[in-house]
Coordinates of C-alpha atoms in Angstrom, one line a residue:
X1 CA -133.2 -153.6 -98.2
X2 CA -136.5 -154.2 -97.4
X3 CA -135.7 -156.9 -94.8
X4 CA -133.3 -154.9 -93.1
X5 CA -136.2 -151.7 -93.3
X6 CA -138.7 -153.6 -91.5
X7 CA -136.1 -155.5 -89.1
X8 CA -135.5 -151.6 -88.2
X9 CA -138.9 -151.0 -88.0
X10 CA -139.8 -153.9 -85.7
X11 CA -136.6 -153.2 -83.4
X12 CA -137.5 -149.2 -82.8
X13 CA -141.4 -150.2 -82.0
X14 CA -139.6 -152.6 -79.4
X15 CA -137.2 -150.1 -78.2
X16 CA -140.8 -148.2 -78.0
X17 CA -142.2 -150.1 -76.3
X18 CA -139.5 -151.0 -73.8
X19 CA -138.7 -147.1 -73.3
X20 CA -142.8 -146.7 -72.5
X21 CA -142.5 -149.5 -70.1
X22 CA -139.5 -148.2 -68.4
X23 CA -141.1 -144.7 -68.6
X24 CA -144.2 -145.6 -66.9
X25 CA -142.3 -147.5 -64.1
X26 CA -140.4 -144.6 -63.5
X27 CA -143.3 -142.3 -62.6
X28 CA -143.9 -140.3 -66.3
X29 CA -146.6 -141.7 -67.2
X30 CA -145.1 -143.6 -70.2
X31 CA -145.5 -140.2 -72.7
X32 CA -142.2 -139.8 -73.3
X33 CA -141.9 -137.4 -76.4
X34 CA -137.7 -137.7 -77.0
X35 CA -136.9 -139.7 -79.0
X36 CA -135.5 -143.5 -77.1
X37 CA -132.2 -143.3 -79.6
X38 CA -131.4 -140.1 -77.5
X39 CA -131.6 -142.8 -74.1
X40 CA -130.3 -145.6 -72.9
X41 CA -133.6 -146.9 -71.4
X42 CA -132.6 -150.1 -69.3
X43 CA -135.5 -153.0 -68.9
X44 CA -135.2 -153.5 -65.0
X45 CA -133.9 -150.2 -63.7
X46 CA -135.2 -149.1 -60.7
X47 CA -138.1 -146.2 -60.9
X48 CA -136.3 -143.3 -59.3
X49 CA -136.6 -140.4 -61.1
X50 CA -133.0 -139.6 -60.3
X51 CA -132.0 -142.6 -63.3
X52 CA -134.1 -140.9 -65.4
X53 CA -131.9 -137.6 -65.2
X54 CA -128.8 -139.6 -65.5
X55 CA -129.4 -141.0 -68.3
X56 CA -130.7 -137.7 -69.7
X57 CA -127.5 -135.9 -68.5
X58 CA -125.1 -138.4 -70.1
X59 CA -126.6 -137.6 -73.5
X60 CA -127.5 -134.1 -73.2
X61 CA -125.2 -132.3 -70.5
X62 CA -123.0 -130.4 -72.9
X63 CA -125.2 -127.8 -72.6
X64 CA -126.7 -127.4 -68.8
X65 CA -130.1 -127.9 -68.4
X66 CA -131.1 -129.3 -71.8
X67 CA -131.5 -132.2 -69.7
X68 CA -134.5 -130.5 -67.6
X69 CA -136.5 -129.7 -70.8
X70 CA -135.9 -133.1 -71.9
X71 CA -137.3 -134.2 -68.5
X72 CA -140.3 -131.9 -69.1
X73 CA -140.9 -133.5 -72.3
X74 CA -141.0 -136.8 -70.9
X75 CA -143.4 -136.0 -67.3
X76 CA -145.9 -134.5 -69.9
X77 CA -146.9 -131.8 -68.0
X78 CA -145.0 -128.7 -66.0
X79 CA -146.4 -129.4 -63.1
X80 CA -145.2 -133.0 -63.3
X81 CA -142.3 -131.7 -64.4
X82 CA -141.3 -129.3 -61.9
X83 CA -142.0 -131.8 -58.9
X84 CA -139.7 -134.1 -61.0
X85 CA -136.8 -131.3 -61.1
X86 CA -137.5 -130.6 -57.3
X87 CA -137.2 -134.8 -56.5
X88 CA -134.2 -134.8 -58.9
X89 CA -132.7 -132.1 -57.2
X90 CA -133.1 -133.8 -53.5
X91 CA -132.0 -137.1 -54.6
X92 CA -128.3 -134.9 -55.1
X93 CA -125.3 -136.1 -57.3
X94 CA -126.1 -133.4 -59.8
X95 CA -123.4 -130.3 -60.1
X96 CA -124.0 -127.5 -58.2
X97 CA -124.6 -125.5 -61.6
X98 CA -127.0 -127.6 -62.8
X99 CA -128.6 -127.5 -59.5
X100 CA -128.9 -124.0 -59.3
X101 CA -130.2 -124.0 -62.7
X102 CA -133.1 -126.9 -61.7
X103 CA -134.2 -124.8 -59.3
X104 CA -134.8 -121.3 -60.8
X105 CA -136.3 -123.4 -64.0
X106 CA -139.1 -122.5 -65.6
X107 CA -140.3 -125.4 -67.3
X108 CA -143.2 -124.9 -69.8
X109 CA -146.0 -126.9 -70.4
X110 CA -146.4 -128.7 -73.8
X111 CA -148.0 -126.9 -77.1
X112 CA -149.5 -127.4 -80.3
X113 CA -147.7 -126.3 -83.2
X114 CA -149.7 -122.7 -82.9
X115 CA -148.0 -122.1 -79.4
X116 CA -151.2 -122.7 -77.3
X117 CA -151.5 -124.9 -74.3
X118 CA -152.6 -128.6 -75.0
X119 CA -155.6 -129.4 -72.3
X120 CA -157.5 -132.5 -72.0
X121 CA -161.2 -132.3 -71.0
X122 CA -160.5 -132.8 -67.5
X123 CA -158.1 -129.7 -68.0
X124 CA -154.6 -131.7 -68.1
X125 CA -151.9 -131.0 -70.4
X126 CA -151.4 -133.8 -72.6
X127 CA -149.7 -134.3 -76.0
X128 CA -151.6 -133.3 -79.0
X129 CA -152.7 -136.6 -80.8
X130 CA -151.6 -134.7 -84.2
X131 CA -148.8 -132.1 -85.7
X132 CA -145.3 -131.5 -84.0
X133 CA -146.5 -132.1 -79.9
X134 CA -144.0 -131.2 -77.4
X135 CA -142.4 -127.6 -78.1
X136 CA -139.8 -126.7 -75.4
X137 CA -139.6 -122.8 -74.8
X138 CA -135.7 -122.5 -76.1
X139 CA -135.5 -118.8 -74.8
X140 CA -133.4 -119.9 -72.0
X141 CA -131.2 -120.4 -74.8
X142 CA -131.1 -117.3 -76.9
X143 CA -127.9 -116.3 -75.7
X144 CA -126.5 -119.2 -77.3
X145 CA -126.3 -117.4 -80.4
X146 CA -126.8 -114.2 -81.6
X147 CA -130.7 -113.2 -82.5
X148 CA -129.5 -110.7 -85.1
X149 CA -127.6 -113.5 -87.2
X150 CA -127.9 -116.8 -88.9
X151 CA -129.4 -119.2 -87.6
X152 CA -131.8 -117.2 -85.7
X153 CA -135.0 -117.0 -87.9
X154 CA -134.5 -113.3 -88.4
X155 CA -131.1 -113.4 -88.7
X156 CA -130.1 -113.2 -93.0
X157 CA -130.4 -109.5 -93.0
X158 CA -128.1 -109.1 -89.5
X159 CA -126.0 -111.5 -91.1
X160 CA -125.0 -109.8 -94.5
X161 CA -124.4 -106.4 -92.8
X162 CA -121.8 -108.2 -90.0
X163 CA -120.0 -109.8 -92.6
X164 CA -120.3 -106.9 -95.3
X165 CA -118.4 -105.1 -92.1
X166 CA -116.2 -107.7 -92.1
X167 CA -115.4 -107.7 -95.9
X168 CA -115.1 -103.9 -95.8
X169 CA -112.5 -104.8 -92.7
X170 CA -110.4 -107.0 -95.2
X171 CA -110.4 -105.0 -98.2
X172 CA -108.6 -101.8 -96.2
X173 CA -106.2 -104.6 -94.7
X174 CA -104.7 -105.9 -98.0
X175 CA -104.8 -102.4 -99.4
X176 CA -102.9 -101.2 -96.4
X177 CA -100.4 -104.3 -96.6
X178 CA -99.7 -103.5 -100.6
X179 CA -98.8 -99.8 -99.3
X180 CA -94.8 -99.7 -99.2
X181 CA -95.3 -96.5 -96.9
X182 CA -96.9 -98.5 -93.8
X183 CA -95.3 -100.6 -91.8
X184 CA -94.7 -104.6 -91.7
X185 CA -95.0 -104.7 -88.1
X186 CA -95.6 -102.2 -85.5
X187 CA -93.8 -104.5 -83.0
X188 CA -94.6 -104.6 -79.1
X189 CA -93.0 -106.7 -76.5
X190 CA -95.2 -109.3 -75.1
X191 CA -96.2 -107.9 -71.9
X192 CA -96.5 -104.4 -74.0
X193 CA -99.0 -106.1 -76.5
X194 CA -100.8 -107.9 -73.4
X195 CA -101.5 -104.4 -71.9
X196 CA -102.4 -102.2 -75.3
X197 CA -105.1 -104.9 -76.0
X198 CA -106.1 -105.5 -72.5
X199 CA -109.5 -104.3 -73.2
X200 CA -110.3 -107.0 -75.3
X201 CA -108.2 -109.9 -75.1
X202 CA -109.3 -112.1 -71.9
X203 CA -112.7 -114.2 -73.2
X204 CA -115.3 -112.8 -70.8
X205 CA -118.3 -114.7 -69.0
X206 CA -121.3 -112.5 -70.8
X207 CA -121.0 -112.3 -74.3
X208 CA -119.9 -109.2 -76.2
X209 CA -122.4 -107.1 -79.1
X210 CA -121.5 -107.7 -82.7
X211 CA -120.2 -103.7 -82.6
X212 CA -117.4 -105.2 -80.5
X213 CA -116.5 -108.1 -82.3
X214 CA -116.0 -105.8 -85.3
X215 CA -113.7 -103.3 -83.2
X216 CA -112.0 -106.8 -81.7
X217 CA -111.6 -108.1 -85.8
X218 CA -109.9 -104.1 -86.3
X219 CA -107.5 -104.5 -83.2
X220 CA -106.1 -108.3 -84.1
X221 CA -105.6 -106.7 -88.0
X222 CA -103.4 -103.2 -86.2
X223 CA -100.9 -105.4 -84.2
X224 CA -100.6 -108.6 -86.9
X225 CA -97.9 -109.1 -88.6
X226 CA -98.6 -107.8 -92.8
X227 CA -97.1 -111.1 -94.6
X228 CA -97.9 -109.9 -97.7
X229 CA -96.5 -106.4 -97.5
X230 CA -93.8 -106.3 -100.4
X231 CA -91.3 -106.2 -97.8
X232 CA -91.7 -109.1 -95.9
X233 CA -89.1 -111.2 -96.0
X234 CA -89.2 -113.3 -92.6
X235 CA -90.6 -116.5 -93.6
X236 CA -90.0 -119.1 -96.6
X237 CA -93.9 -118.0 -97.2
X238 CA -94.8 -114.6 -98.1
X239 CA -96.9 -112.2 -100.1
X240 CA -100.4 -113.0 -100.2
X241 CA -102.7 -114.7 -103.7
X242 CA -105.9 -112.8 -103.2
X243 CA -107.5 -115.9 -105.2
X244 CA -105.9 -118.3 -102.9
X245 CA -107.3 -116.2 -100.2
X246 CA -110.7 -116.5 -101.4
X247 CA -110.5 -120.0 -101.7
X248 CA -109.7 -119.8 -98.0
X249 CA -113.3 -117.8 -97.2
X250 CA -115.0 -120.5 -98.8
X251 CA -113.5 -122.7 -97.5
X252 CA -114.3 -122.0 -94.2
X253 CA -117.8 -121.3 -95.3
X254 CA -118.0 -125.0 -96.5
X255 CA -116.3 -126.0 -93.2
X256 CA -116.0 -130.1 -93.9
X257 CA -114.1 -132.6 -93.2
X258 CA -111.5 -134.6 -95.8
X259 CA -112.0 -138.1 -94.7
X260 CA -114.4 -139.4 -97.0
X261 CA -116.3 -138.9 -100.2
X262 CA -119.9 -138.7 -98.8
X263 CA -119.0 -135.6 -96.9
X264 CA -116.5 -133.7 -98.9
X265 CA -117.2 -135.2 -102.7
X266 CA -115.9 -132.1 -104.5
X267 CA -113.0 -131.4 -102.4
X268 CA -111.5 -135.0 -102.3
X269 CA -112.1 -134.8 -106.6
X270 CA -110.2 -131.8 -106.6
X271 CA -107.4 -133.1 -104.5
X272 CA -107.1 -136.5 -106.5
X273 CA -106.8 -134.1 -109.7
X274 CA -104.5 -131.4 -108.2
X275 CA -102.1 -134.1 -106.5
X276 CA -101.7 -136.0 -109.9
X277 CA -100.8 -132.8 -111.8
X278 CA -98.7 -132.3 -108.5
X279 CA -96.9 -135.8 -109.3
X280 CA -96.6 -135.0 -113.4
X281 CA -94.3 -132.0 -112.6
X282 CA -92.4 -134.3 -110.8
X283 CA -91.9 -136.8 -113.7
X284 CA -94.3 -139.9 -112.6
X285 CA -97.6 -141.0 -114.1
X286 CA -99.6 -141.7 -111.1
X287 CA -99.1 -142.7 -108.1
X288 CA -100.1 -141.7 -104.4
X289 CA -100.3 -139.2 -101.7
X290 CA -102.5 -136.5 -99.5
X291 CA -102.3 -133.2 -98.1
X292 CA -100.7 -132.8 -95.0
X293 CA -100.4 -129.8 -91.8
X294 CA -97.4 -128.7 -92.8
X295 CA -94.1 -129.9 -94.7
X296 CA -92.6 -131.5 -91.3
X297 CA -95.8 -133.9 -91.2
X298 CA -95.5 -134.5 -95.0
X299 CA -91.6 -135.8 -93.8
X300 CA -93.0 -137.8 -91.3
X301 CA -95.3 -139.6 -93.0
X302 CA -92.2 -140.1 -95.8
X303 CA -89.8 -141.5 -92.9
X304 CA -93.3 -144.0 -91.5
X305 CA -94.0 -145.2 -94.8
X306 CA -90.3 -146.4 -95.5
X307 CA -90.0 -148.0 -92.7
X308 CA -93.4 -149.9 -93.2
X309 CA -92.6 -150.7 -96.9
X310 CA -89.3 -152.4 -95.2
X311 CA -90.5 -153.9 -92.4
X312 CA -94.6 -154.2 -92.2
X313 CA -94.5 -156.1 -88.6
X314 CA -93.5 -152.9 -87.3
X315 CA -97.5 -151.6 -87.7
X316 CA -98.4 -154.2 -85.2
X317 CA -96.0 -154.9 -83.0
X318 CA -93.6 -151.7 -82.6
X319 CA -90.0 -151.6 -82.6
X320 CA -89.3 -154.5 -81.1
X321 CA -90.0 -156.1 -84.2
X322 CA -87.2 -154.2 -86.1
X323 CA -83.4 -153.9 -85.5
X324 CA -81.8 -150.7 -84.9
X325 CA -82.3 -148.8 -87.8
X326 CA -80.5 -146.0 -89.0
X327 CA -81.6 -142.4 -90.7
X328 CA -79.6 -140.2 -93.4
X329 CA -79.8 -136.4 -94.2
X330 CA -77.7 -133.9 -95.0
X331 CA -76.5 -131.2 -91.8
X332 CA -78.0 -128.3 -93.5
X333 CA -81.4 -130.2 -94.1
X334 CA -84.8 -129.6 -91.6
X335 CA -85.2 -130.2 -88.4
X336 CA -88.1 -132.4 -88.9
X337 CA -85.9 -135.1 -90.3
X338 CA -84.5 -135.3 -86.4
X339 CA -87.8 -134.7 -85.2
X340 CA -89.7 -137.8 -87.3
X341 CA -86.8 -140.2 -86.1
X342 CA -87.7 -139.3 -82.8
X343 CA -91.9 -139.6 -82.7
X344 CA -91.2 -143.0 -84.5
X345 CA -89.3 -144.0 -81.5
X346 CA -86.1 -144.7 -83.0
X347 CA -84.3 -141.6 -81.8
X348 CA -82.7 -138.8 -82.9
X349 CA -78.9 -140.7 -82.7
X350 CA -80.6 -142.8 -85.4
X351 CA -79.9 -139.7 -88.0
X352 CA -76.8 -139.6 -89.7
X353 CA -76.0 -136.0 -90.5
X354 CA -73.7 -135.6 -94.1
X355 CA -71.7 -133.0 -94.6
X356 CA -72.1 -130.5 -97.7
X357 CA -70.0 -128.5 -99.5
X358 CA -69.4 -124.6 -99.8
X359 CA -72.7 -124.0 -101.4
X360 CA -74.5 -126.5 -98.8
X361 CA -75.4 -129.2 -101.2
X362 CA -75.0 -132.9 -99.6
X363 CA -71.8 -134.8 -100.9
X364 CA -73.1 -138.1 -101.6
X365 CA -69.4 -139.6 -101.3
X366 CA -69.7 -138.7 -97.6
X367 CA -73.2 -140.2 -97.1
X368 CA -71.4 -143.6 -98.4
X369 CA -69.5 -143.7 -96.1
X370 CA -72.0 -143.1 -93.4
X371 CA -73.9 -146.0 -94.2
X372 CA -71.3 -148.0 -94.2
X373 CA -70.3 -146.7 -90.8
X374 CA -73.4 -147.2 -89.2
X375 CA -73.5 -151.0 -90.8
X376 CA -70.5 -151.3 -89.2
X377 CA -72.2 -150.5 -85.5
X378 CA -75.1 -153.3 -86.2
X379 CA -77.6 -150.5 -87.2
X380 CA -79.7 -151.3 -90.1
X381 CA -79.8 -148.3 -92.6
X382 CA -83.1 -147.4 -94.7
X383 CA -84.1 -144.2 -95.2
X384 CA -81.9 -141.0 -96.9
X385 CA -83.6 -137.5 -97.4
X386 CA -82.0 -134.9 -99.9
X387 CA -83.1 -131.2 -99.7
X388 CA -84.4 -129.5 -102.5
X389 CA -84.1 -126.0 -101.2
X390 CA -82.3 -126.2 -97.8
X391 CA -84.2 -123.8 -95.5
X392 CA -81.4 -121.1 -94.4
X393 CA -78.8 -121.5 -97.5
X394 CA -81.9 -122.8 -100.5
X395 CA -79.2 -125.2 -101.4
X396 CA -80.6 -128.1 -103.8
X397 CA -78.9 -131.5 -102.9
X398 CA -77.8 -133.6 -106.1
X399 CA -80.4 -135.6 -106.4
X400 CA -79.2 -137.9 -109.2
X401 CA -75.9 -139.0 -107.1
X402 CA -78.0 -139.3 -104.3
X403 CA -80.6 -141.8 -106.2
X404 CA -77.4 -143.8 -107.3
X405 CA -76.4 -144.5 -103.8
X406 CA -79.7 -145.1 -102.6
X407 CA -80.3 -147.8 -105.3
X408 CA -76.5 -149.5 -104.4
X409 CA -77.6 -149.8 -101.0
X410 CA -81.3 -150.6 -101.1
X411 CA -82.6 -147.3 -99.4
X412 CA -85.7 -145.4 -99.9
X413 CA -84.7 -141.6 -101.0
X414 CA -86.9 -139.3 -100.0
X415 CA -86.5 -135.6 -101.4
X416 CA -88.2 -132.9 -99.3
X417 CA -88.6 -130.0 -101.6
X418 CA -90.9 -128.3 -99.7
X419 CA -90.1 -124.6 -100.5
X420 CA -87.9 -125.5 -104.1
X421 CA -90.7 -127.7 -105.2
X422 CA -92.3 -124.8 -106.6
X423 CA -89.2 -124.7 -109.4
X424 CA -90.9 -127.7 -110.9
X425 CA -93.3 -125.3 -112.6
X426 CA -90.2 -123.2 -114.5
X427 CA -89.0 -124.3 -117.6
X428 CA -86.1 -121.8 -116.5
X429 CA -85.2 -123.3 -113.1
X430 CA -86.5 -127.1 -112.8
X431 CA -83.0 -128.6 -113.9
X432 CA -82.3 -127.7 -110.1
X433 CA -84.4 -130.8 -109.3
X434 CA -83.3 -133.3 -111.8
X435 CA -83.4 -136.5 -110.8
X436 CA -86.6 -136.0 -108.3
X437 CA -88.4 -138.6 -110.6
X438 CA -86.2 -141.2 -109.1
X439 CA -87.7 -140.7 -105.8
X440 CA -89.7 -143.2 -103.7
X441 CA -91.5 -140.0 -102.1
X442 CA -91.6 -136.0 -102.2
X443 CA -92.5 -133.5 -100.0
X444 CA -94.0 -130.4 -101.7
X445 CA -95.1 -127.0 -99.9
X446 CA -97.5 -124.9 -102.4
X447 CA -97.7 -122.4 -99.3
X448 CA -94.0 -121.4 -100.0
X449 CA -92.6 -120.7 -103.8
X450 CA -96.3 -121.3 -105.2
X451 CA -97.8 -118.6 -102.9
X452 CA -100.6 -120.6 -101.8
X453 CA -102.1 -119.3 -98.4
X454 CA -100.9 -121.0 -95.6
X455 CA -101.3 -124.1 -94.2
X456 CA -100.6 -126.0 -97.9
X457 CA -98.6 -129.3 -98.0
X458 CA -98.7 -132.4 -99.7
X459 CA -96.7 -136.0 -99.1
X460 CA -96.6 -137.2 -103.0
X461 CA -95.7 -141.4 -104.2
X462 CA -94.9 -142.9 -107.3
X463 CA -96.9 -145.7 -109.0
X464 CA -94.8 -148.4 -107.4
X465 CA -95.6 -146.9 -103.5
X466 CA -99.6 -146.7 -104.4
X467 CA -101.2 -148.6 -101.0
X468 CA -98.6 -148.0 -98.8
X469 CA -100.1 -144.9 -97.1
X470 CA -103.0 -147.0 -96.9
X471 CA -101.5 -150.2 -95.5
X472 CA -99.5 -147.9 -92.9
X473 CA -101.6 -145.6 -91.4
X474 CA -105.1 -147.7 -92.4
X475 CA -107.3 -148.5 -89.1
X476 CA -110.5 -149.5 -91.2
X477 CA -112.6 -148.2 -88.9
X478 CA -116.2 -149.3 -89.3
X479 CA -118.4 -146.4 -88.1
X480 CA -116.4 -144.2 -90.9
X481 CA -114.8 -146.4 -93.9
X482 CA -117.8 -149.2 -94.6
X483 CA -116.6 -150.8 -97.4
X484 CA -120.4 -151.4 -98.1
X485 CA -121.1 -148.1 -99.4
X486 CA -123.2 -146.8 -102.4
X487 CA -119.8 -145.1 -104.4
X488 CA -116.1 -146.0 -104.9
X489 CA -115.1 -146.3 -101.7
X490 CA -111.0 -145.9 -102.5
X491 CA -112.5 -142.3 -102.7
X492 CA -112.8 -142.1 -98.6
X493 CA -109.4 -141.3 -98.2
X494 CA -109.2 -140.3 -95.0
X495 CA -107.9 -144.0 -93.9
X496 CA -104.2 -143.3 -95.3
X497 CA -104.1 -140.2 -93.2
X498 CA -102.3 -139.9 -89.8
X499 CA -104.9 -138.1 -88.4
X500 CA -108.9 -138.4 -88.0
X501 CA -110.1 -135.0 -88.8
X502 CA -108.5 -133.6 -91.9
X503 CA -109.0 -130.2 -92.4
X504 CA -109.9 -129.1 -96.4
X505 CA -106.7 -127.3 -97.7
X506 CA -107.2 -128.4 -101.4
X507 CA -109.6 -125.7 -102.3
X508 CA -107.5 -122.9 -102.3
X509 CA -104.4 -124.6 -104.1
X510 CA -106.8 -125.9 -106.8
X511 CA -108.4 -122.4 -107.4
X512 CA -105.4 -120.3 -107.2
X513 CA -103.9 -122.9 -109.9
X514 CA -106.7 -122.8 -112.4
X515 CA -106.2 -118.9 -112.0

């Protein structure tokens, strides 16, 4: 460590140095006050100021014009700095925005930490040889953010009485949407709704005062839809857990992301816990999985990691490295069973539809046959999804039968339960699964019979499946899973996941559990 520490040390005093030299050839007098990291200062470039803003716009364009006060910083002085703006401005290839905003800049001069101009004794501005230096005048910025809130200096007090309003806002909603005498939905045709919130609904180019961003928070709650009025019956997911929901605030409040342990250490704890207790309903002793946007990705990632566990060349080298393969669900089950045949790239002819009976439960005498069938054609069968709770009838497949064919034929079963899961948790109802434990993965929606705020879904694996998510969907990459870190790093699970950013939907399941 201390090696490494000084080779750091040695290679920033060069990068120093190199930016200083660079600097100096370049006309600022080599006081450059950004930090280099923030530049990619080149050995050799020429000394137009013109490279100097290029560089500085690469880095620091997301907002226009942090670039000129970054170019202030590095002349030294406003009056270098303005003719550097000017020169910058006549060399061209900057946007006409950024032009225009060069040339109305006001560019102030450097200060000590008490605000007050830094002078040499022949009356130039210089850095201070002690305490912060260079101070930038942000005001040009102010409207960046609001002054009465958080983060603005000033802003705790402005903060607490906007989202006090806000609170006060929620608290009528739910008790409106527990009224039976009110309304679900006050419902407007689209080019109706467009015109009644006309006043408010285009994003305008100066920004609005926190007064109307209150009345904009009251308009959204008139014309949205009250899912947790006793009468809503629309969706699979209804009513509304006012503990769930508060898991929801703070969670936003937290606002993180999933991938790994260093930067959501409670929240990927509380999924490992909740996601075992998940797989105990179910009947296993450990085993795998993560929480996914939504019960159609869970399916997906079932449908991937079959086809991986069968044939792992097709990670690398597509499907050109697998024969045709073919897909098996019953015709009252999801959509996204269709749907994940066709993002894999095997298409949806690939799935087999099975009829069900009267009560629209799969027959698995029929499903025998289609495998055979599509043996018959050269396809290659290896995947077979049963419904626990199909979506329009809340049929629950026979999962046991099922499990018996998919062992004869060498098939991963796949049970998406992803609004019956929640029958797990009833001594009363869960014989309406039995046989899930014989699964080789499960789809489970907490947002549906468990009431959980939406979005809430989880892809779950047995003991024998632990790695697979990880072997599928792993990239290792090294700026984000180091396997050199300071903690268990099979904690950083983000790797196993389809996706990069994972937003935190454990917190409210977890917290509306324990209540």
């Amino acid at each position: 460590a201390a090696k490494a520490a000084a080779a750091a040390a040695a290679s920033n005093q060069q990068q120093q140095l190199r930016s200083n030299q660079w600097a100096k050839s370049a006309g600022l007098r080599g006081r450059l006050s950004l930090d280099p990291g923030l530049l990619d200062f080149r050995p050799g470039t020429d000394g137009r100021v013109l490279d100097t803003v290029r560089l500085l716009r690469g880095r620091l364009a997301a907002r226009h014009g942090d670039f000129l006060l970054a170019a202030a910083a590095a002349a030294g002085s406003a009056k270098e700095a303005e003719a550097m703006i000017k020169e910058a401005t006549a060399l061209e290839e900057l946007p006409a925005e950024t032009t225009a905003v060069a040339a109305s800049a006001e560019v102030s001069a450097p200060t000590s930490g008490s605000g007050k101009k830094i002078v040499d004794g022949d009356g130039e501005e210089k850095r201070a040889e002690k305490g912060p230096g260079f101070e930038p005048d942000w005001s040009r910025f102010e409207g960046a953010f609001s002054k009465e809130m958080l983060p603005a200096e000033q802003g705790y007090e402005g903060t607490v009485s906007f989202i006090t309003e806000v609170v006060d806002l929620l608290l009528e909603y739910l008790h409106r949407i527990n009224d039976r005498s009110n309304k679900v939905l006050d419902f407007h045709h689209p080019h109706q709704l467009r015109e009644a919130l006309s006043h408010c609904l285009e994003i305008p180019v100066e920004p609005r005062d926190l007064e109307q961003i209150l009345s904009d928070c009251k308009e959204t709650l008139k014309y949205a839809v009250k899912t947790g009025h006793p009468r809503f019956f629309n969706q699979l997911s209804s009513g509304l857990d006012v503990i769930a929901m508060a898991g929801e605030w703070l969670t936003a409040a937290t606002n993180t992301n999933m991938f790994t342990y260093e930067i959501a250490p409670v929240f990927v704890l509380m999924e490992e816990v909740t996601l075992q207790k998940m797989r105990e309903h179910i009947g296993w002793e450990s085993g795998d999985g993560i929480l996914a946007p939504g019960g159609s990705i869970s399916n997906l990632y079932a449908a991937m990691v079959a086809r991986y566990n069968r044939f792992p060349e097709v990670k690398m080298r597509g499907m050109r490295a697998v024969p045709e393969l073919a897909m098996f669900t019953s015709k009252d089950a999801h959509y996204s069973v269709k749907k994940s045949a066709a993002i894999l790239g095997m298409g949806m002819d690939s799935v087999y539809l099975v009829d069900t009976d009267n009560r629209g439960k799969m027959l698995p005498e029929h499903l025998e046959q289609l495998i055979g069938l599509a043996r018959s054609r050269g396809q290659e069968p290896f995947f077979v999804s049963a419904t626990g709770g199909t979506t329009v009838l809340g049929a629950f497949d026979p999962l046991d039968a099922i499990a018996d064919v998919c062992e004869r034929h060498g098939l991963w079963f796949h049970v998406d339960t992803a609004w019956g899961g929640g029958v797990l948790l009833s001594q009363r109802h869960r014989h309406l699964l039995a046989g899930v434990q014989r699964a080789d993965s499960v789809t489970w929606n907490p947002h549906k019979l468990m009431g959980v705020t939406l979005q809430c879904s989880v892809i779950l694996l047995p003991e024998r499946h632990i790695g697979l998510l990880q072997g599928c969907n792993g990239m290792q990459a090294d700026y984000l899973f180091q396997q050199d870190k300071q903690y268990d790093v099979s904690y950083d699970t983000g790797d196993k996941s389809i996706q990069c950013g994972r937003r935190n939907d454990i917190f409210k399941l977890w917290l509306s559990w324990r209540a």
